[in-house]
Amino acid sequence: MDSVVEASEASAGALSALPDWQTGPFVGRAAERAAVRAALGRDRLVSLTGPAGVGKTRLATVVASEATREFPGGGGFAELVPVRPEFLAQAVATALGCTERPGQPLEQALQERLGQGRCLLVVDGCEHFPSAVAGLVGRLLDNCPDLVVLATGHAPLGLPGEHVLQLDALSVTQEPDPGAVHGAVELFLDRARETGGDRRRAARVCARWGGTPLAVELTAAGAGPLDAGPDERHEEAGTGEAERAVAWSYGLLGAEEQHAVRQLSLFLREFDARAAHAVAAGAGSGTGIGTAGTAGPGPDSTETAALLDRLADRALLVRGRPDAGLWRMPPAVRTMARERLVVESEAAECRARHLAWAVATATELEQAAAERADAGRPGRSWPARFDMVADDLRAALDGVGAHPASGPHRLARALARLCYARQFLTEARAHFRTAGSLAPTAAAAAADLRAAADVAMTQHRGDLAYPLLREAAQYAATAGDAAAQAIALSFAACIGSRFPATFTDLVPYEELRALLEKARRLAPPGDRLVAAHLAAAEAWNATGQKTAPDAGLARVALDAARAAADPVLIAGAIDAVCSGYGVAGRFREAHRLSDERLRLFDRLPRHDPRIGLEIIDTLHVVPLAAVAAGDLPRARTAARRAWDDPLSGLYMRASKSVAPLALSGRFDEALDYAATMWDGWRRAGRPTARWMAPAVHAAALVQGLRGGVEGGRLHREWHDRARRMAEPWDPRSIAASFAAFADVRVALHTGAVDDALAAAVDVTAAPWSQGTHQFYDAYSWAVAAEAAVSAGLADAGERLAAAAPAGAENAWAAACLARAAGRLHGDRDALLESVAGWERIDAAFERACTLVLLPDRAAEGLAQLTSLRCRPPAGLGRIAP
């Protein structure tokens, strides 16, 4: 198996998201740099603390860039801003390029990424929500043993083992030695444009600010050739040097520039001239950047860029790279400017413009995501643009209140769709929920809640989706939209039977039927979309057995979905038909049709929340259908595709490979994936996942076949896990189907024939064509027949004949039955046929067990079993040549 490290190799080995702002060369701090480097080599959590403006971020950036070679696992620089504590993980994920996946919460994705060897994570701005930051950092350190964290903030995080480095102001004296190096003076001389290199004057100015770097930079940018800088008149009680310097620098500005600084303080992160022009307009005051509401490029934006550059020259803004066209406001400046915004009674109007900008920006990005295009900005993908503005969009939404309104609703809905496309799934679901509460109409609220349910199903959380769908139906009823109400109820009834493993508690069949009956009564005649939803729900609820649709009704559902021309419904209906084939034991047909679904899969618009469920299910069903047909090479290929898909969570994608690899005799790989699956499931909070029981049982199968004391112990451990995973136990479930195969196969290999017979299915109870089947039934029928042969039962031949239809549907079962026939009749040709069958599907273990039965090839079989670390099968005997 490719390890998680190998799978994400492209993202490791570099520190991502390091700040790249034009702030001039880094001056001084040689001792501090050395101290931080030494601490990073010795401690796992290093915190730089100090007041605003002392240079914590710059020092962390410089040290991180210097230390890159010491962290071969890479890492990232996460800047925290004051939005909400629940977005802290998103900030770190954005820095690392991580996304949330179904079954893999965002924090677990961070642990996966930061568990890739020795990594460095810089967390800048921990003064925002320090308790929440400490919790997140602590959990990451606990779960990533080689992770090192460099944090910056006003105070330590208070975690065990934290190494705290208090950062003081730069050194300065009133009358410096001309030959001495004083950090504050050097910084002032580097930043000042018209000082003429006057070190004494620089020292006097720096001393007034106590050497605080931000104050020194602001003073250097604002002082003219004859200015001595601020004096006692600019001092305010209870404020620090950086705050006083910001106020002094702000006071030197003209009215237009002061107005712009106040308005731009609403931006939490970087912004371009278009954004500044939209938010910092004069709004009729005669000052400001431009005309409110205009956001396009043109003369006004050019003037805006010039004004932003003037503010950057004053150190009240910081420029991005020359080709980026971006600016940002230092936190200390933002704090002062926001206070002035309130004092000047401009906050309400400015927030309204910020909201309008946020709505327009989110809408534009949403369209770019839908088109998978760059919306006219070459070289900049929409995810990168979204990451740049996401915190400002969140802040704009947080500030709108709880009253329904068109603009806030549009923002909430667009932000939800963007978060979904960016794979921040939990956040997307929350924003759709918010959109529902802000919706100006009941119909819009119903649509938002339905979208929230779609996201929940993408997350494999039927327990969350089901009540959302019922609530959406209520809003649709209020709106008088019978079609939307019927669709919501039908979908709720459908997922209750189609995806029971995603529910914490199973929804009773009677409740689902009642929803379906209500949906049928509401359905408008002639509405093809409603008819397709109803047909799907009817198929999945017709048999009274969850995950087992009626085959005939599944065909009706597929025809209805094609008539509605809805690709999501078509994909779901194909699954119903495949499952119907599976219930009927027609596994080869299910395998063939699943390939059609996979071809449709590639054409589905992945940004749409409705698609997520079908993507996840396709990635699950395609390898399962291949296994059901015994096509192990195709099953492994499909499982690999699931592993590589960006919407497949860690334990979910790992689970797809365990059974195909175990059945193929690739035991070490199977156990690697099983360990990854189990660890990922545990880290995800042990969610309900009954569908995963066969994969867990496959790990037990491998350990049982290997045998020995340790193999026996591990077999029991994995076997118990599988049974607990499948609770409540249903003898008709897919977990029971796999258990009826695996337990018999292990018993046969170890010579426990009586145990094999006790666990085997009765293949003579009813003909194959008349039974209701699960996807592993061909395996359980084949080994049941072989158990009868091993036990020497008088009716072993009849049992072989009864199991023959399983062999017609499954290549593994066919090879197994050929081996059983060879043993029963002493037929060498049948054994050779079995060997050829195992070779066709690349089943190394079973091939070796069959070769052992042939005297002239037994040595070859034993050697292969040894290479697989398996003991020879007990009591099989050999067939005479």
Coordinates of N, CA and C in Angstrom, one line a residue, residues 70-162:
E70 N 15.2 21.8 8.0 CA 15.2 21.0 9.3 C 13.8 20.2 9.4
F71 N 12.9 20.5 8.5 CA 11.6 19.9 8.6 C 11.2 19.3 7.2
P72 N 11.8 18.1 7.0 CA 11.5 17.5 5.7 C 10.1 17.1 5.4
G73 N 9.2 17.1 6.4 CA 7.8 16.9 6.2 C 7.1 18.1 5.8
G74 N 7.8 19.3 5.8 CA 7.1 20.5 5.4 C 6.3 21.1 6.5
G75 N 5.3 21.8 6.1 CA 4.4 22.4 7.1 C 3.7 23.7 6.5
G76 N 3.4 24.6 7.3 CA 2.7 25.8 6.8 C 2.7 26.9 7.8
F77 N 2.3 28.1 7.3 CA 2.2 29.3 8.1 C 0.7 29.7 8.2
A78 N 0.1 29.5 9.3 CA -1.4 29.8 9.5 C -1.6 31.1 10.2
E79 N -2.2 32.1 9.6 CA -2.4 33.4 10.2 C -3.9 33.4 10.7
L80 N -4.1 33.6 12.0 CA -5.4 33.6 12.6 C -5.9 35.1 12.7
V81 N -7.2 35.2 12.4 CA -7.8 36.5 12.4 C -9.1 36.4 13.3
P82 N -9.6 37.5 13.8 CA -10.7 37.5 14.8 C -12.0 37.3 14.1
V83 N -12.3 36.1 13.6 CA -13.7 35.9 13.1 C -14.5 35.1 14.1
R84 N -14.3 33.8 14.1 CA -15.0 32.9 15.1 C -14.0 31.7 15.4
P85 N -14.1 31.2 16.6 CA -13.1 30.1 17.0 C -13.3 28.9 16.1
E86 N -14.6 28.6 15.7 CA -14.8 27.4 14.9 C -14.1 27.4 13.5
F87 N -13.6 28.6 13.1 CA -12.9 28.7 11.8 C -11.4 28.5 12.0
L88 N -10.9 28.2 13.2 CA -9.4 28.1 13.4 C -8.9 26.9 12.5
A89 N -9.6 25.8 12.5 CA -9.1 24.7 11.7 C -9.0 25.0 10.2
Q90 N -10.0 25.8 9.8 CA -10.0 26.2 8.4 C -8.7 27.1 8.1
A91 N -8.3 27.9 9.0 CA -7.1 28.7 8.8 C -5.9 27.8 8.6
V92 N -5.8 26.8 9.5 CA -4.6 25.9 9.4 C -4.7 25.1 8.1
A93 N -5.9 24.6 7.8 CA -6.1 23.8 6.6 C -5.8 24.6 5.3
T94 N -6.2 25.9 5.3 CA -5.9 26.7 4.1 C -4.4 26.8 4.0
A95 N -3.7 27.0 5.1 CA -2.2 27.1 5.0 C -1.6 25.9 4.5
L96 N -2.1 24.7 4.9 CA -1.5 23.4 4.5 C -2.1 22.8 3.2
G97 N -3.1 23.4 2.7 CA -3.7 22.9 1.5 C -4.6 21.6 1.8
C98 N -5.1 21.5 3.0 CA -5.9 20.4 3.4 C -7.4 20.7 3.1
T99 N -8.2 19.6 3.0 CA -9.6 19.7 2.9 C -10.3 18.7 3.7
E100 N -11.5 18.9 4.1 CA -12.3 18.0 4.8 C -12.8 16.9 3.8
R101 N -13.0 15.7 4.2 CA -13.5 14.6 3.4 C -14.6 13.9 4.1
P102 N -15.5 13.3 3.4 CA -16.6 12.5 4.1 C -15.9 11.5 5.0
G103 N -16.4 11.4 6.2 CA -15.8 10.5 7.1 C -14.5 10.9 7.7
Q104 N -14.0 12.1 7.3 CA -12.7 12.6 7.8 C -12.9 14.0 8.1
P105 N -13.2 14.4 9.4 CA -13.3 15.8 9.7 C -12.1 16.6 9.4
L106 N -12.2 17.9 9.4 CA -11.1 18.7 8.9 C -9.9 18.6 9.9
E107 N -10.2 18.5 11.2 CA -9.1 18.4 12.1 C -8.3 17.1 11.9
Q108 N -9.0 16.0 11.5 CA -8.3 14.7 11.3 C -7.5 14.9 10.0
A109 N -8.0 15.6 9.0 CA -7.2 15.8 7.8 C -5.9 16.6 8.1
L110 N -6.0 17.5 9.1 CA -4.8 18.2 9.5 C -3.8 17.2 10.2
Q111 N -4.3 16.4 11.0 CA -3.4 15.4 11.6 C -2.8 14.5 10.6
E112 N -3.6 14.1 9.6 CA -3.0 13.2 8.5 C -1.8 13.9 7.9
R113 N -2.0 15.2 7.5 CA -1.0 16.0 6.8 C 0.2 16.2 7.7
L114 N 0.0 16.6 9.0 CA 1.1 17.0 9.9 C 1.7 15.8 10.5
G115 N 1.2 14.6 10.2 CA 1.8 13.3 10.7 C 2.8 12.8 9.7
Q116 N 3.1 13.5 8.7 CA 4.0 13.1 7.6 C 5.5 13.5 8.0
G117 N 6.0 12.8 9.0 CA 7.4 13.1 9.4 C 7.5 14.4 10.2
R118 N 8.7 14.9 10.2 CA 9.0 16.1 11.0 C 8.4 17.3 10.3
C119 N 7.4 18.0 10.8 CA 6.7 19.1 10.2 C 6.8 20.3 11.1
L120 N 6.7 21.5 10.5 CA 6.7 22.7 11.3 C 5.4 23.5 10.9
L121 N 4.6 23.8 12.0 CA 3.4 24.6 11.8 C 3.6 25.9 12.6
V122 N 3.5 27.0 11.8 CA 3.5 28.3 12.5 C 2.1 28.8 12.6
V123 N 1.7 29.2 13.9 CA 0.4 29.6 14.1 C 0.5 31.1 14.6
D124 N 0.2 32.0 13.8 CA 0.4 33.4 14.1 C -0.9 34.1 14.5
G125 N -0.8 34.9 15.6 CA -2.0 35.6 16.0 C -2.8 34.8 17.0
C126 N -2.2 34.1 18.0 CA -2.9 33.3 18.9 C -3.6 34.1 20.0
E127 N -3.5 35.4 20.0 CA -4.2 36.2 20.9 C -5.7 36.2 20.6
H128 N -6.1 35.8 19.4 CA -7.5 35.6 19.0 C -7.9 34.3 19.5
F129 N -8.9 34.2 20.4 CA -9.5 33.0 20.9 C -8.4 32.1 21.5
P130 N -7.6 32.5 22.5 CA -6.4 31.7 22.9 C -6.8 30.3 23.4
S131 N -7.9 30.2 24.1 CA -8.3 28.9 24.6 C -8.6 27.9 23.5
A132 N -9.3 28.4 22.5 CA -9.6 27.5 21.3 C -8.3 27.2 20.6
V133 N -7.4 28.1 20.4 CA -6.1 27.9 19.8 C -5.3 26.8 20.5
A134 N -5.3 27.0 21.9 CA -4.5 26.0 22.7 C -5.1 24.6 22.5
G135 N -6.4 24.5 22.5 CA -7.1 23.2 22.3 C -6.7 22.6 21.0
L136 N -6.8 23.3 19.9 CA -6.4 22.8 18.6 C -4.9 22.4 18.5
V137 N -4.1 23.3 19.0 CA -2.6 23.0 18.9 C -2.3 21.8 19.8
G138 N -2.9 21.7 20.9 CA -2.7 20.6 21.8 C -3.0 19.3 21.2
R139 N -4.2 19.3 20.5 CA -4.6 18.0 19.9 C -3.7 17.6 18.7
L140 N -3.3 18.6 18.0 CA -2.4 18.3 16.9 C -1.1 17.8 17.4
L141 N -0.5 18.4 18.4 CA 0.7 17.9 19.0 C 0.5 16.5 19.6
D142 N -0.6 16.2 20.2 CA -0.8 14.9 20.7 C -0.9 13.8 19.7
N143 N -1.4 14.1 18.5 CA -1.7 13.1 17.5 C -0.6 13.1 16.4
C144 N 0.3 14.1 16.4 CA 1.3 14.1 15.4 C 2.7 14.2 16.1
P145 N 3.3 13.0 16.3 CA 4.4 13.0 17.3 C 5.7 13.7 16.8
D146 N 5.8 14.0 15.5 CA 7.0 14.7 15.0 C 6.7 16.1 14.6
L147 N 5.5 16.6 15.0 CA 5.1 18.0 14.7 C 5.8 19.0 15.7
V148 N 6.3 20.1 15.1 CA 6.8 21.2 16.0 C 5.9 22.4 15.6
V149 N 5.5 23.1 16.6 CA 4.6 24.3 16.5 C 5.4 25.5 17.0
L150 N 5.4 26.6 16.1 CA 5.9 27.9 16.5 C 4.7 28.8 16.5
A151 N 4.4 29.3 17.7 CA 3.2 30.2 17.9 C 3.6 31.6 18.2
T152 N 2.8 32.5 17.8 CA 3.0 33.9 18.2 C 1.7 34.4 18.9
G153 N 1.8 35.3 19.9 CA 0.7 35.8 20.5 C 1.1 36.8 21.7
H154 N 0.1 37.4 22.3 CA 0.4 38.3 23.3 C 0.8 37.6 24.6
A155 N 0.4 36.3 24.8 CA 0.6 35.5 26.0 C 0.9 34.1 25.6
P156 N 1.5 33.3 26.5 CA 1.7 31.9 26.2 C 0.4 31.1 26.1
L157 N 0.4 30.0 25.4 CA -0.8 29.2 25.3 C -1.1 28.4 26.5
G158 N -0.1 28.2 27.4 CA -0.3 27.5 28.6 C -0.4 26.0 28.5
L159 N 0.3 25.4 27.5 CA 0.3 24.0 27.3 C 1.5 23.3 27.9
P160 N 1.4 22.1 28.3 CA 2.6 21.4 28.9 C 3.8 21.4 27.8
G161 N 5.0 21.6 28.3 CA 6.1 21.5 27.5 C 6.4 22.8 26.6
E162 N 5.6 23.8 26.8 CA 5.7 25.0 26.0 C 7.0 25.8 26.4

